[in-house]
Amino acid sequence: MTASGTKPRKLFIKTYGCQMNVYDSERMAEALGGAGYVTTDRAEDADMILLNTCHIREKAAEKVYSELGRLKPLKAANPDLRIGIAGCVAQAEGEEILRRAPVVDLVVGPQTYHRLPALEAAVRAGQRPVDTEFPEEDKFDHLPRTPRTRRAPTAFLTVQEGCDKFCAFCVVPYTRGAEISRPVDRLMAEARDLVERGVREITLLGQNVNAYHGAGPDGRDWSLARLIRAMAGIDGLERIRYTTSHPNDMDDDLIAAHADTPKLMPYLHLPVQSGSDRILKAMNRKHRAEDYLRLIERLRAARPDLLLSGDFIVGFPGETDADFEDTMNLVRAVGYGQAYSFKYSARPGTPAAERAGVAPEVMDARLQRLQALLAEQQRQQQEAMVGREVDVLFEKPGRMAGQMVGKSDHLHAVHVADHRARVGAVMRVRITQSATHSLSGELV
Ligand code: 5AD
Ligand code: SF4
């Protein structure tokens, strides 16, 4: 029962896509918490279901409509159930969603979810509101203060949002809007609050996080490197990561931070998309393959054990066999610890969507070859950890009794069967085994 004596309503949020959506879903839950909602992890119990959606590739967007199909029976069983679409599909399709899916009661884009309480009230008054504005006010300033509940040891913190790069294949500049950075003092306050609530590792998020240039307390714009160094000064915060970065925004100071800031973890997600200069140009990435390779050299000079992760697109319009071989060669030259690879998906409204695509069977074959190479590199880099000692931040009990799981500095999942391993502690582990997606070891 709430203070006013009414029974709290239940909110179920399903999150798709990137980590920024994970962070946004938490903020949406807090916004609706102020309107009397508590979260549930069972859709069947919910009074309100929000799908926080992703529009990056066609498959991701289509998932939303198939999920809505699955939710139909719940709505039939409970006429009071409200269903909302949030996130990037909401932004891209707006009103169209209401037409295509009669079960949907409200549509809210990624920049206006602080208005959810008002939108929810409108739904209860019988309307079907759509809010996909890019408002003047900052949504982060309008969210209720977080309840001071205990948190898991790792957390995301959005520091920058949107993108001005306009890669020819990408919807982000349209769905998330122009690049904006949050001010330093708010981020420091949020980080301190997270640490007081038990967080030991913070991942700074942004679609272009290394382009961060937020207003500092000294009236100057701070770079991401400066923000990271300031956060490293927070007692109790043990690890800092950041994602996702663009090669052209890796400045000297950020590279130096990898050498001089021990709390900054030796893992970097630095997408290159293709190894062909011709395709990089057609993608509007504004750098050559060689520039990327030189950058990796400088990063590795600063932090020799840096583990690299990346994103790749195969079958971008105009990609020839030779272009694809350039990508394979770049992957061989870098040696990734982990990577994501996708078939090109034409997104309405993006420049590349106008261009003739590569045949689907060619794309399939290329993706298979690239993924086999990336999987082999991942396997080798994991194998190389066996016999070594690593620091592990324990996050939760594992699937087997007595087992704990955490992440190493290099973001490898590590299993340990030892009752001394505690959630929230960073402990030294000797790696004894490498499996497909995780390592296991013993406390030292
Ligand atoms: N088709 C395929 N992959 C895409 N990505 C972004 N847009 C597309 C698209 N239209 C991939 C890029 C990006 C990652 C988040 O998703 O590799 O880095
Ligand atoms: Fe999309 Fe390119 Fe911006 Fe990344 S940098 S969000 S791929 S437009």
Coordinates of C-alpha atoms and ligand atoms in Angstrom, one line a residue:
M1 CA 0.0 0.0 0.0
T2 CA 1.3 3.5 -0.7
A3 CA 1.1 6.4 1.7
S4 CA -2.2 7.5 0.2
G5 CA -3.7 4.0 0.9
T6 CA -4.0 3.0 -2.8
K7 CA -2.6 -0.3 -4.0
P8 CA 0.6 0.3 -6.1
R9 CA 0.2 -0.5 -9.8
K10 CA 2.6 -2.8 -11.4
L11 CA 5.0 -1.9 -14.2
F12 CA 6.7 -4.4 -16.5
I13 CA 9.4 -3.0 -18.8
K14 CA 11.0 -5.1 -21.6
T15 CA 14.2 -3.6 -22.9
Y16 CA 15.7 -4.1 -26.4
G17 CA 18.9 -2.9 -28.0
C18 CA 21.8 -1.0 -26.5
Q19 CA 22.9 -0.3 -23.0
M20 CA 21.6 3.2 -23.2
N21 CA 18.1 1.7 -23.4
V22 CA 18.9 -0.3 -20.2
Y23 CA 19.8 2.9 -18.4
D24 CA 16.7 4.6 -19.9
S25 CA 14.4 1.8 -18.7
E26 CA 15.6 2.3 -15.1
R27 CA 14.9 6.1 -15.4
M28 CA 11.4 5.3 -16.8
A29 CA 10.7 3.0 -13.9
E30 CA 11.7 5.9 -11.6
A31 CA 9.6 8.4 -13.4
L32 CA 6.5 6.1 -13.1
G33 CA 7.5 5.3 -9.5
G34 CA 6.5 8.9 -8.7
A35 CA 3.1 8.1 -10.2
G36 CA 2.5 5.1 -7.9
Y37 CA 4.0 2.3 -10.0
V38 CA 6.3 -0.5 -8.7
T39 CA 8.2 -2.7 -11.1
T40 CA 7.5 -6.4 -11.6
D41 CA 9.4 -9.0 -13.7
R42 CA 6.2 -10.8 -14.7
A43 CA 4.3 -9.3 -17.6
E44 CA 1.2 -11.3 -16.5
D45 CA 1.0 -9.3 -13.3
A46 CA 1.4 -5.9 -14.9
D47 CA -1.0 -3.0 -15.1
M48 CA 1.3 -1.3 -17.5
I49 CA 3.7 -2.8 -20.0
L50 CA 6.4 -0.7 -21.6
L51 CA 8.5 -2.0 -24.5
N52 CA 11.7 0.1 -24.7
T53 CA 12.5 -0.5 -28.3
C54 CA 15.5 -0.5 -30.7
H55 CA 15.4 0.6 -34.4
I56 CA 19.0 0.1 -35.4
R57 CA 18.3 -2.8 -37.7
E58 CA 15.2 -4.0 -39.4
K59 CA 15.1 -7.2 -37.3
A60 CA 15.3 -5.3 -34.1
A61 CA 12.3 -3.1 -35.1
E62 CA 10.2 -6.1 -36.2
K63 CA 10.6 -7.8 -32.8
V64 CA 8.4 -5.1 -31.4
Y65 CA 5.4 -6.0 -33.5
S66 CA 5.8 -9.7 -32.9
E67 CA 6.0 -9.0 -29.1
L68 CA 2.8 -6.9 -29.4
G69 CA 1.2 -10.0 -31.0
R70 CA 2.2 -12.1 -28.0
L71 CA 0.8 -9.4 -25.6
K72 CA -2.6 -9.4 -27.1
P73 CA -4.0 -12.3 -25.0
L74 CA -2.9 -10.5 -21.8
K75 CA -4.8 -7.4 -22.9
A76 CA -7.9 -9.5 -23.7
A77 CA -7.6 -11.1 -20.2
N78 CA -7.1 -7.7 -18.5
P79 CA -8.9 -4.8 -20.1
D80 CA -7.2 -2.4 -17.6
L81 CA -3.8 -3.3 -18.9
R82 CA -2.0 -0.4 -20.6
I83 CA 0.7 -1.0 -23.2
G84 CA 3.2 1.6 -24.2
I85 CA 6.0 1.8 -26.8
A86 CA 9.1 3.7 -25.8
G87 CA 12.5 4.1 -27.3
C88 CA 13.8 4.4 -30.9
V89 CA 11.0 2.6 -32.7
A90 CA 8.6 5.0 -31.0
Q91 CA 10.7 7.9 -32.2
A92 CA 10.9 6.7 -35.7
E93 CA 7.4 5.5 -36.3
G94 CA 5.3 7.6 -33.9
E95 CA 1.6 7.7 -34.8
E96 CA 2.1 4.8 -37.3
I97 CA 2.4 2.4 -34.3
L98 CA -1.1 3.3 -33.1
R99 CA -2.5 2.6 -36.6
R100 CA -0.6 -0.7 -37.0
A101 CA -1.1 -2.0 -33.4
P102 CA -4.5 -1.2 -31.8
V103 CA -3.3 -2.8 -28.5
V104 CA -0.9 0.1 -28.0
D105 CA -2.1 2.9 -25.6
L106 CA 0.8 5.3 -25.7
V107 CA 4.0 6.1 -27.6
V108 CA 6.9 7.9 -26.1
G109 CA 10.3 8.7 -27.6
P110 CA 13.7 8.5 -25.9
Q111 CA 13.8 12.3 -25.2
T112 CA 10.5 12.7 -23.4
Y113 CA 10.1 9.8 -21.0
H114 CA 10.2 12.2 -18.0
R115 CA 6.7 13.1 -19.2
L116 CA 5.5 9.5 -18.7
P117 CA 3.4 10.3 -15.6
A118 CA 1.3 12.9 -17.6
L119 CA 1.1 10.5 -20.5
E120 CA -0.1 7.7 -18.3
A121 CA -2.8 10.0 -16.8
A122 CA -3.9 10.9 -20.4
V123 CA -4.2 7.2 -21.1
R124 CA -6.4 6.7 -18.1
A125 CA -8.5 9.6 -19.3
G126 CA -9.2 7.5 -22.5
Q127 CA -6.6 9.1 -24.8
R128 CA -3.8 7.4 -26.9
P129 CA -1.0 10.0 -26.5
V130 CA 2.1 10.1 -28.8
D131 CA 5.1 12.2 -27.6
T132 CA 8.1 12.1 -29.8
E133 CA 9.3 15.7 -29.4
F134 CA 12.9 16.8 -28.9
P135 CA 12.0 19.2 -26.1
E136 CA 14.0 22.2 -24.9
E137 CA 14.1 20.9 -21.4
D138 CA 16.5 18.2 -20.4
K139 CA 14.7 15.0 -19.4
F140 CA 17.5 14.1 -16.9
D141 CA 16.7 17.3 -15.0
H142 CA 13.0 16.4 -14.7
L143 CA 13.3 13.0 -13.2
P144 CA 12.4 12.4 -9.6
R145 CA 15.4 11.8 -7.2
T146 CA 16.1 8.1 -7.1
P147 CA 15.0 6.2 -4.1
R148 CA 18.0 5.3 -2.0
T149 CA 17.8 1.6 -2.5
R150 CA 20.8 -0.8 -2.7
R151 CA 22.2 -1.4 -6.2
A152 CA 24.0 -4.2 -8.0
P153 CA 27.8 -3.7 -8.1
T154 CA 27.8 -2.5 -11.7
A155 CA 25.8 0.3 -13.2
F156 CA 25.4 2.3 -16.4
L157 CA 25.5 6.1 -16.4
T158 CA 24.5 8.0 -19.5
V159 CA 26.8 11.0 -19.9
Q160 CA 26.3 11.9 -23.6
E161 CA 23.4 11.2 -26.0
G162 CA 22.7 11.5 -29.7
C163 CA 25.0 11.7 -32.6
D164 CA 26.1 14.3 -35.2
K165 CA 28.2 11.9 -37.3
F166 CA 25.5 10.7 -39.8
C167 CA 27.2 7.5 -40.9
A168 CA 25.3 6.6 -44.1
F169 CA 23.7 3.4 -42.7
C170 CA 22.6 4.7 -39.2
V171 CA 19.3 5.8 -37.8
V172 CA 20.8 7.1 -34.5
P173 CA 21.1 10.8 -35.5
Y174 CA 17.4 10.7 -36.4
T175 CA 16.0 8.7 -33.4
R176 CA 18.3 10.1 -30.7
G177 CA 18.8 13.5 -32.2
A178 CA 21.8 15.8 -32.0
E179 CA 24.7 15.2 -29.7
I180 CA 24.4 16.5 -26.2
S181 CA 26.6 16.1 -23.1
R182 CA 25.3 16.2 -19.5
P183 CA 27.0 18.7 -17.1
V184 CA 29.9 17.4 -15.0
D185 CA 28.5 18.2 -11.5
R186 CA 25.3 16.2 -12.2
L187 CA 27.2 13.2 -13.4
M188 CA 29.6 13.4 -10.4
A189 CA 26.6 13.6 -8.0
E190 CA 24.9 10.7 -9.8
A191 CA 28.1 8.6 -9.7
R192 CA 28.6 9.3 -5.9
D193 CA 25.0 8.4 -5.3
L194 CA 25.5 5.1 -7.2
V195 CA 28.6 4.3 -5.2
E196 CA 26.9 5.0 -1.9
R197 CA 24.3 2.5 -2.9
G198 CA 26.8 -0.3 -3.5
V199 CA 28.0 0.3 -7.1
R200 CA 31.7 -0.5 -7.6
E201 CA 31.9 -0.3 -11.4
I202 CA 30.4 2.4 -13.6
T203 CA 30.2 2.3 -17.4
L204 CA 29.8 5.7 -18.9
L205 CA 27.4 5.6 -21.8
G206 CA 26.9 7.6 -24.9
Q207 CA 26.3 6.9 -28.6
N208 CA 29.5 8.9 -29.1
V209 CA 30.8 8.8 -25.6
N210 CA 34.3 9.9 -26.4
A211 CA 33.0 13.1 -28.0
Y212 CA 31.8 14.0 -24.5
H213 CA 32.2 17.8 -23.8
G214 CA 30.0 18.6 -20.8
A215 CA 30.0 21.9 -18.9
G216 CA 32.5 21.7 -16.1
P217 CA 32.2 23.4 -12.7
D218 CA 35.0 25.7 -13.8
G219 CA 32.8 27.0 -16.6
R220 CA 34.9 25.2 -19.3
D221 CA 33.9 22.2 -21.3
W222 CA 35.4 19.0 -20.0
S223 CA 36.5 16.1 -22.1
L224 CA 35.7 12.5 -21.4
A225 CA 39.3 12.0 -20.2
R226 CA 38.9 14.8 -17.6
L227 CA 35.5 13.4 -16.5
I228 CA 37.0 9.9 -16.1
R229 CA 39.9 11.2 -14.0
A230 CA 37.5 13.1 -11.7
M231 CA 35.3 10.0 -11.3
A232 CA 38.4 8.0 -10.5
G233 CA 38.8 10.2 -7.4
I234 CA 35.5 8.9 -5.9
D235 CA 36.4 6.6 -3.0
G236 CA 34.7 3.2 -3.3
L237 CA 34.4 3.4 -7.0
E238 CA 36.8 0.7 -8.2
R239 CA 36.3 0.5 -12.0
I240 CA 35.4 2.8 -14.8
R241 CA 34.5 1.8 -18.4
Y242 CA 33.0 3.8 -21.3
T243 CA 31.1 2.9 -24.5
T244 CA 30.6 3.5 -27.5
S245 CA 33.4 5.4 -29.1
H246 CA 34.2 6.7 -32.6
P247 CA 37.8 6.4 -33.8
N248 CA 37.9 10.1 -34.8
D249 CA 37.1 11.2 -31.2
M250 CA 39.9 9.3 -29.5
D251 CA 42.0 12.3 -28.4
D252 CA 45.5 12.2 -26.9
D253 CA 44.3 12.8 -23.4
L254 CA 41.9 9.9 -23.5
I255 CA 44.6 7.6 -24.8
A256 CA 46.9 8.9 -22.0
A257 CA 44.1 8.2 -19.4
H258 CA 44.4 4.5 -20.4
A259 CA 48.0 4.6 -19.2
D260 CA 47.7 6.8 -16.1
T261 CA 44.3 6.0 -14.6
P262 CA 44.4 2.6 -13.0
K263 CA 40.6 2.5 -12.4
L264 CA 40.0 2.8 -16.2
M265 CA 39.7 -0.8 -17.3
P266 CA 41.8 -2.2 -20.1
Y267 CA 38.9 -2.9 -22.4
L268 CA 37.8 -0.7 -25.3
H269 CA 34.8 -1.0 -27.7
L270 CA 36.0 0.9 -30.8
P271 CA 33.8 0.1 -33.8
V272 CA 35.4 0.4 -37.3
Q273 CA 32.6 -1.1 -39.3
S274 CA 34.8 -2.0 -42.4
G275 CA 38.4 -2.4 -43.3
S276 CA 38.0 -1.0 -46.8
D277 CA 38.8 2.6 -47.5
R278 CA 36.3 2.7 -50.3
I279 CA 33.5 1.4 -48.1
L280 CA 34.5 3.6 -45.1
K281 CA 34.2 6.6 -47.4
A282 CA 30.8 5.4 -48.7
M283 CA 29.7 5.0 -45.0
N284 CA 30.8 8.6 -44.2
R285 CA 33.1 7.3 -41.4
K286 CA 35.6 10.1 -42.2
H287 CA 38.8 8.0 -41.6
R288 CA 40.8 5.3 -43.4
A289 CA 41.6 1.8 -42.3
E290 CA 45.2 2.8 -41.8
D291 CA 44.1 5.6 -39.4
Y292 CA 42.3 3.1 -37.3
L293 CA 45.3 0.7 -37.2
R294 CA 47.7 3.6 -36.1
L295 CA 45.2 4.5 -33.4
I296 CA 45.1 1.0 -32.1
E297 CA 48.9 1.0 -32.0
R298 CA 48.9 4.2 -29.9
L299 CA 46.3 2.8 -27.5
R300 CA 48.3 -0.4 -27.1
A301 CA 51.5 1.6 -26.5
A302 CA 49.6 3.4 -23.7
R303 CA 48.0 0.2 -22.3
P304 CA 49.7 -3.0 -23.7
D305 CA 47.1 -5.4 -22.3
L306 CA 44.1 -3.4 -23.8
L307 CA 41.4 -5.8 -25.0
L308 CA 39.7 -4.5 -28.1
S309 CA 36.1 -5.0 -29.2
G310 CA 34.4 -3.7 -32.3
D311 CA 31.4 -3.6 -34.6
F312 CA 31.4 -4.7 -38.2
I313 CA 28.8 -4.4 -41.0
V314 CA 29.0 -6.8 -44.0
G315 CA 27.3 -6.2 -47.2
F316 CA 27.1 -2.5 -47.1
P317 CA 25.8 -1.3 -50.6
G318 CA 28.7 -1.6 -53.1
E319 CA 30.9 -3.9 -51.0
T320 CA 32.9 -6.1 -53.3
D321 CA 34.8 -9.3 -52.5
A322 CA 38.0 -7.3 -52.3
D323 CA 36.4 -4.8 -49.9
F324 CA 35.3 -7.6 -47.7
E325 CA 38.8 -9.2 -47.8
D326 CA 40.1 -5.8 -46.5
T327 CA 37.8 -6.1 -43.5
M328 CA 39.1 -9.7 -42.9
N329 CA 42.7 -8.4 -43.1
L330 CA 42.0 -5.5 -40.7
V331 CA 40.5 -8.0 -38.2
R332 CA 43.6 -10.2 -38.5
A333 CA 45.8 -7.1 -38.0
V334 CA 44.0 -5.9 -34.9
G335 CA 43.1 -9.2 -33.1
Y336 CA 39.8 -8.6 -31.2
G337 CA 39.0 -10.0 -27.9
Q338 CA 35.3 -9.7 -28.6
A339 CA 33.2 -8.2 -31.4
Y340 CA 29.8 -7.8 -32.9
S341 CA 29.1 -8.2 -36.6
F342 CA 25.9 -7.6 -38.6
K343 CA 24.5 -7.9 -42.0
Y344 CA 23.8 -4.5 -43.4
S345 CA 20.1 -3.6 -43.0
A346 CA 18.6 -0.7 -45.0
R347 CA 17.0 1.8 -42.6
P348 CA 14.3 4.1 -44.0
G349 CA 15.5 7.7 -44.2
T350 CA 19.2 7.0 -44.1
P351 CA 21.3 7.9 -47.2
A352 CA 22.5 4.3 -47.8
A353 CA 18.9 3.0 -48.0
E354 CA 18.7 4.6 -51.5
R355 CA 21.6 2.5 -52.8
A356 CA 21.5 -1.0 -54.4
G357 CA 22.3 -3.7 -51.9
V358 CA 24.5 -6.8 -51.9
A359 CA 22.8 -10.1 -52.7
P360 CA 21.5 -11.8 -49.4
E361 CA 23.4 -15.1 -50.0
V362 CA 26.7 -13.1 -50.5
M363 CA 26.0 -11.3 -47.2
D364 CA 25.3 -14.5 -45.4
A365 CA 28.6 -16.1 -46.7
R366 CA 30.6 -13.0 -45.7
L367 CA 29.0 -12.8 -42.2
Q368 CA 29.8 -16.5 -41.6
R369 CA 33.4 -16.1 -42.5
L370 CA 33.9 -12.9 -40.5
Q371 CA 32.1 -14.4 -37.5
A372 CA 34.3 -17.6 -37.7
L373 CA 37.4 -15.4 -37.6
L374 CA 36.2 -13.2 -34.7
A375 CA 35.1 -16.3 -32.7
E376 CA 38.5 -17.8 -33.2
Q377 CA 40.2 -14.6 -32.0
Q378 CA 38.0 -14.5 -29.0
R379 CA 38.8 -18.1 -28.2
Q380 CA 42.5 -17.5 -28.5
Q381 CA 42.4 -14.4 -26.3
Q382 CA 40.4 -16.3 -23.6
E383 CA 42.8 -19.3 -23.8
A384 CA 45.7 -16.9 -23.2
M385 CA 44.1 -16.0 -19.8
V386 CA 44.5 -19.6 -18.5
G387 CA 47.2 -19.7 -15.8
R388 CA 47.1 -16.0 -15.3
E389 CA 45.8 -14.1 -12.2
V390 CA 43.1 -11.5 -12.8
D391 CA 41.0 -9.2 -10.6
V392 CA 37.3 -10.2 -10.6
L393 CA 34.4 -8.0 -9.5
F394 CA 31.8 -10.5 -8.3
E395 CA 28.2 -9.7 -9.5
K396 CA 25.9 -12.6 -8.6
P397 CA 25.6 -16.3 -7.7
G398 CA 26.2 -18.6 -10.7
R399 CA 23.9 -21.3 -12.0
M400 CA 25.6 -24.0 -10.1
A401 CA 25.3 -24.2 -6.3
G402 CA 28.1 -22.5 -4.5
Q403 CA 29.3 -20.7 -7.6
M404 CA 29.8 -17.0 -8.1
V405 CA 30.1 -15.0 -11.3
G406 CA 31.9 -11.8 -12.0
K407 CA 33.8 -9.9 -14.6
S408 CA 37.6 -9.6 -15.0
D409 CA 39.3 -6.3 -15.9
H410 CA 39.0 -7.4 -19.5
L411 CA 35.3 -8.0 -19.1
H412 CA 35.5 -11.8 -19.3
A413 CA 32.9 -13.5 -17.3
V414 CA 34.6 -15.6 -14.6
H415 CA 33.1 -18.4 -12.5
V416 CA 34.5 -19.3 -9.1
A417 CA 33.2 -22.0 -6.8
D418 CA 34.3 -20.7 -3.4
H419 CA 32.1 -19.6 -0.5
R420 CA 34.6 -16.7 0.2
A421 CA 33.7 -14.9 -3.0
R422 CA 31.3 -12.0 -2.2
V423 CA 29.0 -10.0 -4.4
G424 CA 30.5 -6.5 -4.8
A425 CA 34.1 -7.5 -3.9
V426 CA 37.0 -7.3 -6.3
M427 CA 39.1 -10.5 -5.7
R428 CA 42.2 -12.0 -7.2
V429 CA 41.5 -15.2 -9.2
R430 CA 43.8 -17.6 -10.9
I431 CA 42.2 -18.7 -14.2
T432 CA 42.2 -22.5 -14.7
Q433 CA 39.8 -23.0 -17.6
S434 CA 38.3 -21.3 -20.7
A435 CA 34.9 -22.3 -22.0
T436 CA 33.0 -20.8 -25.0
H437 CA 31.8 -17.6 -23.3
S438 CA 33.4 -17.6 -19.9
L439 CA 36.4 -18.4 -17.8
S440 CA 36.6 -20.3 -14.5
G441 CA 39.2 -20.1 -11.8
E442 CA 40.1 -20.2 -8.1
L443 CA 40.5 -17.5 -5.5
V444 CA 44.2 -16.8 -4.9
Ligands
5AD1 N1 22.7 -2.2 -40.6 C1 23.5 -3.1 -39.9 N2 24.2 -2.8 -38.8 C2 24.0 -1.5 -38.3 N3 24.5 -0.9 -37.3 C3 24.1 0.3 -37.2 N4 23.2 0.6 -38.2 C4 23.2 -0.6 -38.9 C5 22.5 -1.0 -40.1 N5 21.7 -0.1 -40.8 C6 25.5 -1.5 -36.4 C7 26.9 -0.8 -36.4 C8 26.8 -0.1 -35.1 C9 26.1 -1.0 -34.2 C10 25.5 -0.5 -33.0 O1 25.0 -1.5 -35.1 O2 27.9 -1.7 -36.5 O3 28.2 0.2 -34.6
SF4_2 FE1 25.4 5.8 -35.9 FE2 27.7 6.5 -36.9 FE3 26.6 8.0 -34.9 FE4 27.6 5.5 -34.4 S1 28.8 7.3 -35.0 S2 25.6 6.4 -33.7 S3 27.2 4.4 -36.2 S4 25.8 7.7 -37.0

